[in-house]
PDB file of C-alpha atoms in Angstrom:
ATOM      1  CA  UNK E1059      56.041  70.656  99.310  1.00 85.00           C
ATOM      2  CA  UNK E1060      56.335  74.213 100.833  1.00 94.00           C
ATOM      3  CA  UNK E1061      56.686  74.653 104.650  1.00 96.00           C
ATOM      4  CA  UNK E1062      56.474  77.384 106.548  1.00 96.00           C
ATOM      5  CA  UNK E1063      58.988  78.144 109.770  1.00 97.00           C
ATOM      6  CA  UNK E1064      60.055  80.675 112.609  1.00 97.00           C
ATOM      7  CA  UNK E1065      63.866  81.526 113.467  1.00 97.00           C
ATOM      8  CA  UNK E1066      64.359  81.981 116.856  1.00 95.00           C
ATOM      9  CA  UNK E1067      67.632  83.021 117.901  1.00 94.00           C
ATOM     10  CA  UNK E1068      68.942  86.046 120.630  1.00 93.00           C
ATOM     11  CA  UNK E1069      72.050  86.718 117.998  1.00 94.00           C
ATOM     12  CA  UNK E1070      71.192  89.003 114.575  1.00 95.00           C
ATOM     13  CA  UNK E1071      73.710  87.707 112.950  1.00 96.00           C
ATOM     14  CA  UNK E1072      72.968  84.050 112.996  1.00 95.00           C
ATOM     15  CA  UNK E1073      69.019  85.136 112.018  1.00 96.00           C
ATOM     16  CA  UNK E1074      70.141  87.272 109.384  1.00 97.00           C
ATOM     17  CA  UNK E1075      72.597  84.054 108.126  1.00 96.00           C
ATOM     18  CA  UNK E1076      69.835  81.193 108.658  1.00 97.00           C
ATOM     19  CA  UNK E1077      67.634  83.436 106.621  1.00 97.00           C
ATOM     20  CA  UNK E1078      70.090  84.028 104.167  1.00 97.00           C
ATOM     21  CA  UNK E1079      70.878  80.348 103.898  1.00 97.00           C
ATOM     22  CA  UNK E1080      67.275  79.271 103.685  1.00 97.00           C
ATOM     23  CA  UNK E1081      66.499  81.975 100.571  1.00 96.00           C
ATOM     24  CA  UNK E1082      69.270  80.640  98.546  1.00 97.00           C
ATOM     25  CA  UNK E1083      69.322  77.158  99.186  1.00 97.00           C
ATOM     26  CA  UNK E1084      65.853  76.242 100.715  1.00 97.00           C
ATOM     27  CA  UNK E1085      63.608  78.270  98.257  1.00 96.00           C
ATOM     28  CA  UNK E1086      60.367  76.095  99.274  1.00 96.00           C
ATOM     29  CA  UNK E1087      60.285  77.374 103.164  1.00 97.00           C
ATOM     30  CA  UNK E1088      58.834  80.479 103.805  1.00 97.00           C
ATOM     31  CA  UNK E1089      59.754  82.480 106.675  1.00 97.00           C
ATOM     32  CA  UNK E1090      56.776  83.490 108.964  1.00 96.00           C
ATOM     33  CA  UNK E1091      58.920  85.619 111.750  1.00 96.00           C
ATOM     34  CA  UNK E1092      61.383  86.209 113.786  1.00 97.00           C
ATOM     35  CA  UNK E1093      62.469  86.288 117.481  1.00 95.00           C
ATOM     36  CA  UNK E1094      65.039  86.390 119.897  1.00 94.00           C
ATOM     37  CA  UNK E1095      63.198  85.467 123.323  1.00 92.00           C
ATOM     38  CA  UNK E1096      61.221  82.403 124.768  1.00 92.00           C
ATOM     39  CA  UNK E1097      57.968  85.911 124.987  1.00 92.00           C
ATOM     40  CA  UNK E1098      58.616  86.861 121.728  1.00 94.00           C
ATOM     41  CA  UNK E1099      58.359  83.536 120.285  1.00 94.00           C
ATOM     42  CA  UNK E1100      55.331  82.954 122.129  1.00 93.00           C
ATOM     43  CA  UNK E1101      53.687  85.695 121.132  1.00 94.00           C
ATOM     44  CA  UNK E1102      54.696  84.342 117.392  1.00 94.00           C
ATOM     45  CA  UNK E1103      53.124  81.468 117.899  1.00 93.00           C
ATOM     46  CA  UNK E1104      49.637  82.855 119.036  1.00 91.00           C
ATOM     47  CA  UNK E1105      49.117  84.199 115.368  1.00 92.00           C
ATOM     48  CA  UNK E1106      51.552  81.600 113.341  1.00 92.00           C
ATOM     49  CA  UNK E1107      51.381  78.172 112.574  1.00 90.00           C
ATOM     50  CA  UNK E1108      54.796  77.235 111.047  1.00 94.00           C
ATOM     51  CA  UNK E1109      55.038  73.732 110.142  1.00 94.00           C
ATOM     52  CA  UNK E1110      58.988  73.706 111.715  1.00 95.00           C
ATOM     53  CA  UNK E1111      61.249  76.045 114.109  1.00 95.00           C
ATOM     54  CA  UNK E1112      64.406  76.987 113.871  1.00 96.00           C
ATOM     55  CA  UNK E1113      65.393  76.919 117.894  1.00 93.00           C
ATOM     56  CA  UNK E1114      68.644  78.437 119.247  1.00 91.00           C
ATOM     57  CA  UNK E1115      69.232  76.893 122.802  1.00 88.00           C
ATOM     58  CA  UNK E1116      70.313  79.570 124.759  1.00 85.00           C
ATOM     59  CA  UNK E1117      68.343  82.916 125.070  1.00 85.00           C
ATOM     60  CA  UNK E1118      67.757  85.971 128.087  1.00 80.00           C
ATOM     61  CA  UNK E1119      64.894  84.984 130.281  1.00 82.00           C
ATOM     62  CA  UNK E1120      64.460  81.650 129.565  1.00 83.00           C
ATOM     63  CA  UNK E1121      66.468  78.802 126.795  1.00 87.00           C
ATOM     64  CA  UNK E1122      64.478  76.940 124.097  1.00 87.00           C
ATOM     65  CA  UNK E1123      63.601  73.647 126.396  1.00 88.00           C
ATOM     66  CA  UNK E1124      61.874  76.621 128.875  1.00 88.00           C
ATOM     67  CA  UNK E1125      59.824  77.590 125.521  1.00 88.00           C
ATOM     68  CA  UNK E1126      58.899  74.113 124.944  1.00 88.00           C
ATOM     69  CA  UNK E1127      57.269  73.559 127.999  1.00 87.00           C
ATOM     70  CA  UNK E1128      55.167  76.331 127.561  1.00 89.00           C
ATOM     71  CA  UNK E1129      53.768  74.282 123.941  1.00 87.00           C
ATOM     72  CA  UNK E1130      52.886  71.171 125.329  1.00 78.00           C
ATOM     73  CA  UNK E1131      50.708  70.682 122.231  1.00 77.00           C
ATOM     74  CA  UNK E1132      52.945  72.020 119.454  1.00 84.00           C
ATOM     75  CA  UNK E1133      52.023  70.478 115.750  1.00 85.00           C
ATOM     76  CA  UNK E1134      55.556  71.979 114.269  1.00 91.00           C
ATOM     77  CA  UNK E1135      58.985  70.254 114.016  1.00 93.00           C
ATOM     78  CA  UNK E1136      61.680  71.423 116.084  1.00 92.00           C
ATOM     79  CA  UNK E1137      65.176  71.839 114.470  1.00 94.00           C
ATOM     80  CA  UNK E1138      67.561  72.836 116.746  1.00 91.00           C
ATOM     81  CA  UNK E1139      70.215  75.920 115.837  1.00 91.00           C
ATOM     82  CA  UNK E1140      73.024  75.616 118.409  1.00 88.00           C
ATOM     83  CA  UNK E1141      76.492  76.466 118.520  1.00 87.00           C
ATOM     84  CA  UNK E1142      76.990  74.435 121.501  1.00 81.00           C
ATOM     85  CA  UNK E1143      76.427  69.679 120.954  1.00 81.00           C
ATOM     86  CA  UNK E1144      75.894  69.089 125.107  1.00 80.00           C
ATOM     87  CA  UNK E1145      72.715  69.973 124.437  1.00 78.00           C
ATOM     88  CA  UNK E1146      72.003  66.624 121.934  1.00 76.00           C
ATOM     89  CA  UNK E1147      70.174  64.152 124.700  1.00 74.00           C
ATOM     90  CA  UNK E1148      67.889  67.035 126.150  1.00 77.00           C
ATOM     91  CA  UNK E1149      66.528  67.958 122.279  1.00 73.00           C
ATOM     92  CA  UNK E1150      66.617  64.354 121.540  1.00 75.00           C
ATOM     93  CA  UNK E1151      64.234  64.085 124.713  1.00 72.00           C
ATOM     94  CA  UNK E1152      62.165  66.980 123.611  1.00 74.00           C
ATOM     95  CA  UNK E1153      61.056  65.134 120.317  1.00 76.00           C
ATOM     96  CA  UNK E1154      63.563  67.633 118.241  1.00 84.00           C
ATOM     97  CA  UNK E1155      63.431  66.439 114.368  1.00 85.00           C
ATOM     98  CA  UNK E1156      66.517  67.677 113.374  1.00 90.00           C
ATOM     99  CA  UNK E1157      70.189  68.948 115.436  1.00 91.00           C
ATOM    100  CA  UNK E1158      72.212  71.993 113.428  1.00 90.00           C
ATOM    101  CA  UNK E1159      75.673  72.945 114.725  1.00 91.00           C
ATOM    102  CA  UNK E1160      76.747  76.337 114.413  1.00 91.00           C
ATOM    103  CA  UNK E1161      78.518  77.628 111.599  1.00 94.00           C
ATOM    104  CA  UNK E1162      76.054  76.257 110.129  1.00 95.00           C
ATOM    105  CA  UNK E1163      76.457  73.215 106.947  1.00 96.00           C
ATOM    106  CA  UNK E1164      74.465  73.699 104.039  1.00 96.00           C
ATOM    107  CA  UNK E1165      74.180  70.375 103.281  1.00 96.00           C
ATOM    108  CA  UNK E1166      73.359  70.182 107.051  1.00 95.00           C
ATOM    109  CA  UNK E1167      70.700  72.340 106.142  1.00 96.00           C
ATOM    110  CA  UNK E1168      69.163  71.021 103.169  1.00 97.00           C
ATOM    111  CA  UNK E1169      68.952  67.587 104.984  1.00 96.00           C
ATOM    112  CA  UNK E1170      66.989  69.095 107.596  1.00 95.00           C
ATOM    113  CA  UNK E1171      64.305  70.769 105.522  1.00 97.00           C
ATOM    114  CA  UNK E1172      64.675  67.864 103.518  1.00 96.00           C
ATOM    115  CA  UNK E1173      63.624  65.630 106.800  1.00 93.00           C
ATOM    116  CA  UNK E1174      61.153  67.935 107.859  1.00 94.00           C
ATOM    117  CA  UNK E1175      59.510  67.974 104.570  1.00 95.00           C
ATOM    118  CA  UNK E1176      59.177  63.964 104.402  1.00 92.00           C
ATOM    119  CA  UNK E1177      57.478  64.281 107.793  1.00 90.00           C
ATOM    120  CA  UNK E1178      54.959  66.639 106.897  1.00 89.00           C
ATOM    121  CA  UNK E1179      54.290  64.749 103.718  1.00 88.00           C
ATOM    122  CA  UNK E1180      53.815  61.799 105.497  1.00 85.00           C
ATOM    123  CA  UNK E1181      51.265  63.794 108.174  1.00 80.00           C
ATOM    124  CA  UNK E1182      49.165  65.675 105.055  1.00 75.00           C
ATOM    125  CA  UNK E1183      49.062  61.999 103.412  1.00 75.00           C
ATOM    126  CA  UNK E1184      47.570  60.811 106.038  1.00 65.00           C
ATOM    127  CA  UNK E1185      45.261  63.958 107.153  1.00 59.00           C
ATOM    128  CA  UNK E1186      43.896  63.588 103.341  1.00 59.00           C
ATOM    129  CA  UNK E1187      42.424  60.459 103.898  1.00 55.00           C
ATOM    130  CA  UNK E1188      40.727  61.142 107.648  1.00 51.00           C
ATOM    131  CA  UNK E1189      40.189  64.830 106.616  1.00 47.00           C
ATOM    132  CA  UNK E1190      37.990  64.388 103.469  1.00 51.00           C
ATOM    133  CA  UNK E1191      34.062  64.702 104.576  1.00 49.00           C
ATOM    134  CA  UNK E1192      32.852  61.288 104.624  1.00 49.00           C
ATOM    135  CA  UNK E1193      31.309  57.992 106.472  1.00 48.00           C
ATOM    136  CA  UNK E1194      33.919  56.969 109.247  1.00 49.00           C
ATOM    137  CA  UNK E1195      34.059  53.414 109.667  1.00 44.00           C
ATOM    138  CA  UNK E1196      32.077  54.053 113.504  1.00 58.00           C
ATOM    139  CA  UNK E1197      28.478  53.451 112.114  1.00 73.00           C
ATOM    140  CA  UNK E1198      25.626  56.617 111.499  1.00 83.00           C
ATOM    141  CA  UNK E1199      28.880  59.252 111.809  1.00 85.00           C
ATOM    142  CA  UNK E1200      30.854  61.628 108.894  1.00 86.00           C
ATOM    143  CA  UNK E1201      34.001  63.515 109.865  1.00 82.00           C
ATOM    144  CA  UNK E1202      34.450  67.010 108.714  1.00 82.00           C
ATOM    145  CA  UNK E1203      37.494  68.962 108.556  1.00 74.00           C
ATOM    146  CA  UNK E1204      38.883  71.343 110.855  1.00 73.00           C
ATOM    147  CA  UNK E1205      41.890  73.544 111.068  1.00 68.00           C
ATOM    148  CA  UNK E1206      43.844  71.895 113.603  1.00 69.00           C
ATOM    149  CA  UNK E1207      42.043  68.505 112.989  1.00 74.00           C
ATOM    150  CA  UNK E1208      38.939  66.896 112.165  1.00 80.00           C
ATOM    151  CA  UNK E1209      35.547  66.886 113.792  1.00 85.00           C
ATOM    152  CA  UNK E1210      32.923  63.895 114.310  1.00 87.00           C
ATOM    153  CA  UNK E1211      29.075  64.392 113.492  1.00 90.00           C
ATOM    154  CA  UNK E1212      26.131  62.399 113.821  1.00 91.00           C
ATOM    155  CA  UNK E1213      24.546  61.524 110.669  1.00 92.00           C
ATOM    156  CA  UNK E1214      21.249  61.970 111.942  1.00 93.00           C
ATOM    157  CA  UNK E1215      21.640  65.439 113.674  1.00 95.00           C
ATOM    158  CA  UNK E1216      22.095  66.786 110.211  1.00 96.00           C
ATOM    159  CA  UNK E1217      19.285  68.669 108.708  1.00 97.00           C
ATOM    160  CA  UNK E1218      20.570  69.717 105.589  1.00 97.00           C
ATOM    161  CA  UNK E1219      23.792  71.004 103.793  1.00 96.00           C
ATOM    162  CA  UNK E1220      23.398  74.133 101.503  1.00 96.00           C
ATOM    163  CA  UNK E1221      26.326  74.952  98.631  1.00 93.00           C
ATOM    164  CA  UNK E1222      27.820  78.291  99.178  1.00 90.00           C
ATOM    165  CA  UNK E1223      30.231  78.870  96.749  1.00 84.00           C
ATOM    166  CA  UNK E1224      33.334  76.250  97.656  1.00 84.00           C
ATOM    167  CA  UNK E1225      32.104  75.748 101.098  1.00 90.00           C
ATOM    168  CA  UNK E1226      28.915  73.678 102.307  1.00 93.00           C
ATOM    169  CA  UNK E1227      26.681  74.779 105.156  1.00 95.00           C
ATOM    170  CA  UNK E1228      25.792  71.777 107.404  1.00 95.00           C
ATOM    171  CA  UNK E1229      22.442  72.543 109.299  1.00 97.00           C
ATOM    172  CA  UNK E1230      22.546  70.801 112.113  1.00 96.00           C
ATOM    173  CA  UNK E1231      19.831  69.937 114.574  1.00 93.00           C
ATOM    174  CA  UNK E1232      21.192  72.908 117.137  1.00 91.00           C
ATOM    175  CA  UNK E1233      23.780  75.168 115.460  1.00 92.00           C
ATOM    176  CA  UNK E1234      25.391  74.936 111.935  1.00 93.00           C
ATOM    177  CA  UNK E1235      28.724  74.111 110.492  1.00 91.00           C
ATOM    178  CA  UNK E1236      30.559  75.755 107.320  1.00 91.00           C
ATOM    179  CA  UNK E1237      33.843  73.622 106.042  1.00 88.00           C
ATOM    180  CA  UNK E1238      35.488  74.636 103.261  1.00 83.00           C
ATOM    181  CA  UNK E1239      34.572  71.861 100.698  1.00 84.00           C
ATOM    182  CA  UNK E1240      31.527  71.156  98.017  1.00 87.00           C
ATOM    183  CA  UNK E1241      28.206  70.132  98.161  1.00 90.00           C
ATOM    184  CA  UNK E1242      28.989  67.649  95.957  1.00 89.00           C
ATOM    185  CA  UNK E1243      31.628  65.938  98.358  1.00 85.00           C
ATOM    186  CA  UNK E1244      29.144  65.837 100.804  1.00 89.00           C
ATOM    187  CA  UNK E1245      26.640  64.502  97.810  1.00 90.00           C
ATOM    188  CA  UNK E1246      29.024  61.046  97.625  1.00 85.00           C
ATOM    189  CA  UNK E1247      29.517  60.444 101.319  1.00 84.00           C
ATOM    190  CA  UNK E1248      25.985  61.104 102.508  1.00 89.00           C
ATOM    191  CA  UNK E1249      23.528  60.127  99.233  1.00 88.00           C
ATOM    192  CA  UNK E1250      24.067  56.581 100.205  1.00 87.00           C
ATOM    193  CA  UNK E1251      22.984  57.478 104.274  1.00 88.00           C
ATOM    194  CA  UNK E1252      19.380  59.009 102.881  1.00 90.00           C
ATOM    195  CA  UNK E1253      20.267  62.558 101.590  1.00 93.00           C
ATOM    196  CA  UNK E1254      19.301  63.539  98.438  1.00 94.00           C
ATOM    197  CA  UNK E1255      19.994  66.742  96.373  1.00 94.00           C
ATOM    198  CA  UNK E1256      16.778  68.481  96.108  1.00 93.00           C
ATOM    199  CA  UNK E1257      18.195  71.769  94.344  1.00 93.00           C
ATOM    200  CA  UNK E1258      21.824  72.675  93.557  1.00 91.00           C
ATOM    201  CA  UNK E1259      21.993  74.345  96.642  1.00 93.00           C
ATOM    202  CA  UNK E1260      20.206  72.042  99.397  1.00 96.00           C
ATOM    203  CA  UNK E1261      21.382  68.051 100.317  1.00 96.00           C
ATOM    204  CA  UNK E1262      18.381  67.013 102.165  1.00 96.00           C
ATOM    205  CA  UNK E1263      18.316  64.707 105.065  1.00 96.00           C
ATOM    206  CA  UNK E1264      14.961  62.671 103.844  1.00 95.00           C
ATOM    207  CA  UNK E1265      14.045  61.300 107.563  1.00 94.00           C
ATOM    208  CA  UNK E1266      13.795  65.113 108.154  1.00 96.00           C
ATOM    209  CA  UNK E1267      11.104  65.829 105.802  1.00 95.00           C
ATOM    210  CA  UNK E1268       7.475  66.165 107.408  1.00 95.00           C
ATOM    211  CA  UNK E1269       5.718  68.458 104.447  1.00 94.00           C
ATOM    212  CA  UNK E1270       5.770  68.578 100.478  1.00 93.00           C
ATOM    213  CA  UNK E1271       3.711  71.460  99.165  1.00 91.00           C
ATOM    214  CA  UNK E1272       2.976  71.158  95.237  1.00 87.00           C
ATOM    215  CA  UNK E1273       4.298  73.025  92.453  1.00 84.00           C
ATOM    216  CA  UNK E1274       6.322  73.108  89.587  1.00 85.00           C
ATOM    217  CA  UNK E1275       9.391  71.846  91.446  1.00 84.00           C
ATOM    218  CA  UNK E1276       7.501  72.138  94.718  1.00 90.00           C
ATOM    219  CA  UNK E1277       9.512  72.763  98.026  1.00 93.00           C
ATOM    220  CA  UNK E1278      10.026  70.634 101.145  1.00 94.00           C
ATOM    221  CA  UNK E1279       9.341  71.087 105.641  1.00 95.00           C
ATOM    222  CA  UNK E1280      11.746  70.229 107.895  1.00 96.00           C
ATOM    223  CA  UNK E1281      11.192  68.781 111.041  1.00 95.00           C
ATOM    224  CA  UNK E1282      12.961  72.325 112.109  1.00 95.00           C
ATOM    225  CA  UNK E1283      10.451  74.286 110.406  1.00 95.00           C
ATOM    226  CA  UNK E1284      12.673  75.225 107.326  1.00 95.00           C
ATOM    227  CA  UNK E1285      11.225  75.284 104.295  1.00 95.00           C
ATOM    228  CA  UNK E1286      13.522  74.605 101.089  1.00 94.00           C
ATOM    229  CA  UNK E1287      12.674  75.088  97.291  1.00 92.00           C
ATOM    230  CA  UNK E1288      12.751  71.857  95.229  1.00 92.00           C
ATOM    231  CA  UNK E1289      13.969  72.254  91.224  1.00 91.00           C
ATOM    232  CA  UNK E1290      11.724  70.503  88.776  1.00 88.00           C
ATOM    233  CA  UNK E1291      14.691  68.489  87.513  1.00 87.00           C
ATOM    234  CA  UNK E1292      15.151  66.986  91.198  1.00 89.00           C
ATOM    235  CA  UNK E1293      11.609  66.358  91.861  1.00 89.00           C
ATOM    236  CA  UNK E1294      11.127  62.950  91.022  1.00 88.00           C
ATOM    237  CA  UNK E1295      14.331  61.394  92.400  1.00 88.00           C
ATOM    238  CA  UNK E1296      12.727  63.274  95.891  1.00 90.00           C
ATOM    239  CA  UNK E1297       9.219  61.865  95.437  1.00 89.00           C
ATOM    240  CA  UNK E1298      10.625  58.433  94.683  1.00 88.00           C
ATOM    241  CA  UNK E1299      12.110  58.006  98.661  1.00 86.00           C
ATOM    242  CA  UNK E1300       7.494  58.177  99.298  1.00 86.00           C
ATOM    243  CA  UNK E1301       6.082  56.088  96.915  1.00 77.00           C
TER     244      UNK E1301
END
């Protein structure tokens, strides 16, 4: 599993060593950045979302329990880089996931990322099975993935969903969503709730049908005034749901 992780640390040297360190000997972490204040870490985080830090303890304007405070809601693992152990209890109390002495141990190391990496495989295992679009066990509702999470939708607010490419469009009674997975994931979770797949683009929410106008394949009213084309070869499986 790759991870992804900020270095914070006042002192070159030991940035240009934990980087050094990490290249050779912890080739599945990737480096995002660099800083050597509580400000400039900050300003790290507002465009980064490393899965661990690297913390040094002591920094100008501020130490690395000052920075903490300021992420009340942090998602990454904190590994403490310190050439000072007094500081054990207080990371220990600050959730830290891993505690590095200075000079830094490569085996020290390795465990660390090694640590770090069970966590996060532990989190994605578990984000897998909320995060894939589907029926939650809370009747009439589907969960759809988000970047930082997941969100909740009522089955019946949904319109339709419309295939663009690897993402789906979900029309939704006001406003729309687009998540980055198939129409045909949403096909499995929400055939069995009354949607049916009236063209390879559209899902259809059949309870939100008011009008079918003849044709070859014909095409379909919503109850929000859209009108969607219908394929021949998904005609009949639509006209079935009105018989």
């Amino acid at each position: 599993m790759n991870l992804t992780a900020i270095i914070v640390d006042d002192e070159v040297n030991s940035r240009v060593i934990l980087r050094n360190y990490l290249g050779k000997y912890c080739t599945t972490v990737t480096i995002l950045g660099e800083a050597a204040s509580v400000q400039e870490t900050l300003e790290l985080l507002k465009t980064n979302t490393p899965d661990m830090l690297f913390l040094d303890v002591e920094m100008p304007y501020g130490n690395a329990f000052d920075l903490l405070e300021q992420v009340p809601d942090r998602t990454f693992e904190i590994v403490f880089v310190t050439a000072y152990d007094h500081y054990a209890v207080d990371a220990l109390n600050a959730q830290a996931t891993y505690y590095l002495l200075k000079p830094i141990a490569i085996d020290n190391l390795i465990k660390a990322v090694d640590h770090v990496t069970h966590i996060k495989k532990k989190e994605q295992k578990l984000l897998d099975a909320v995060l894939v679009p589907k029926i939650t066990t809370v009747e009439g509702k589907i969960t759809i993935p988000q970047q930082d999470g997941f969100e909740v939708l009522e089955i019946s607010d949904i319109l339709y969903c419309e295939a663009d490419d690897n993402y789906t469009k979900i029309y939704l009674n006001k406003g729309q969503k687009l998540v980055s997975k198939t129409l045909k994931y949403f096909e499995d979770s929400l055939s069995p709730q009354g949607f049916v797949r009236t063209h390879k683009s559209y899902l259809v929410n059949v309870s939100k049908i008011v009008r079918y106008r003849k044709g070859k394949g014909g095409s379909i009213v919503l109850s929000s005034g859209k009108e969607l084309a219908v394929s021949s070869s998904k005609k009949g499986v639509l006209l079935d749901y009105f018989k």
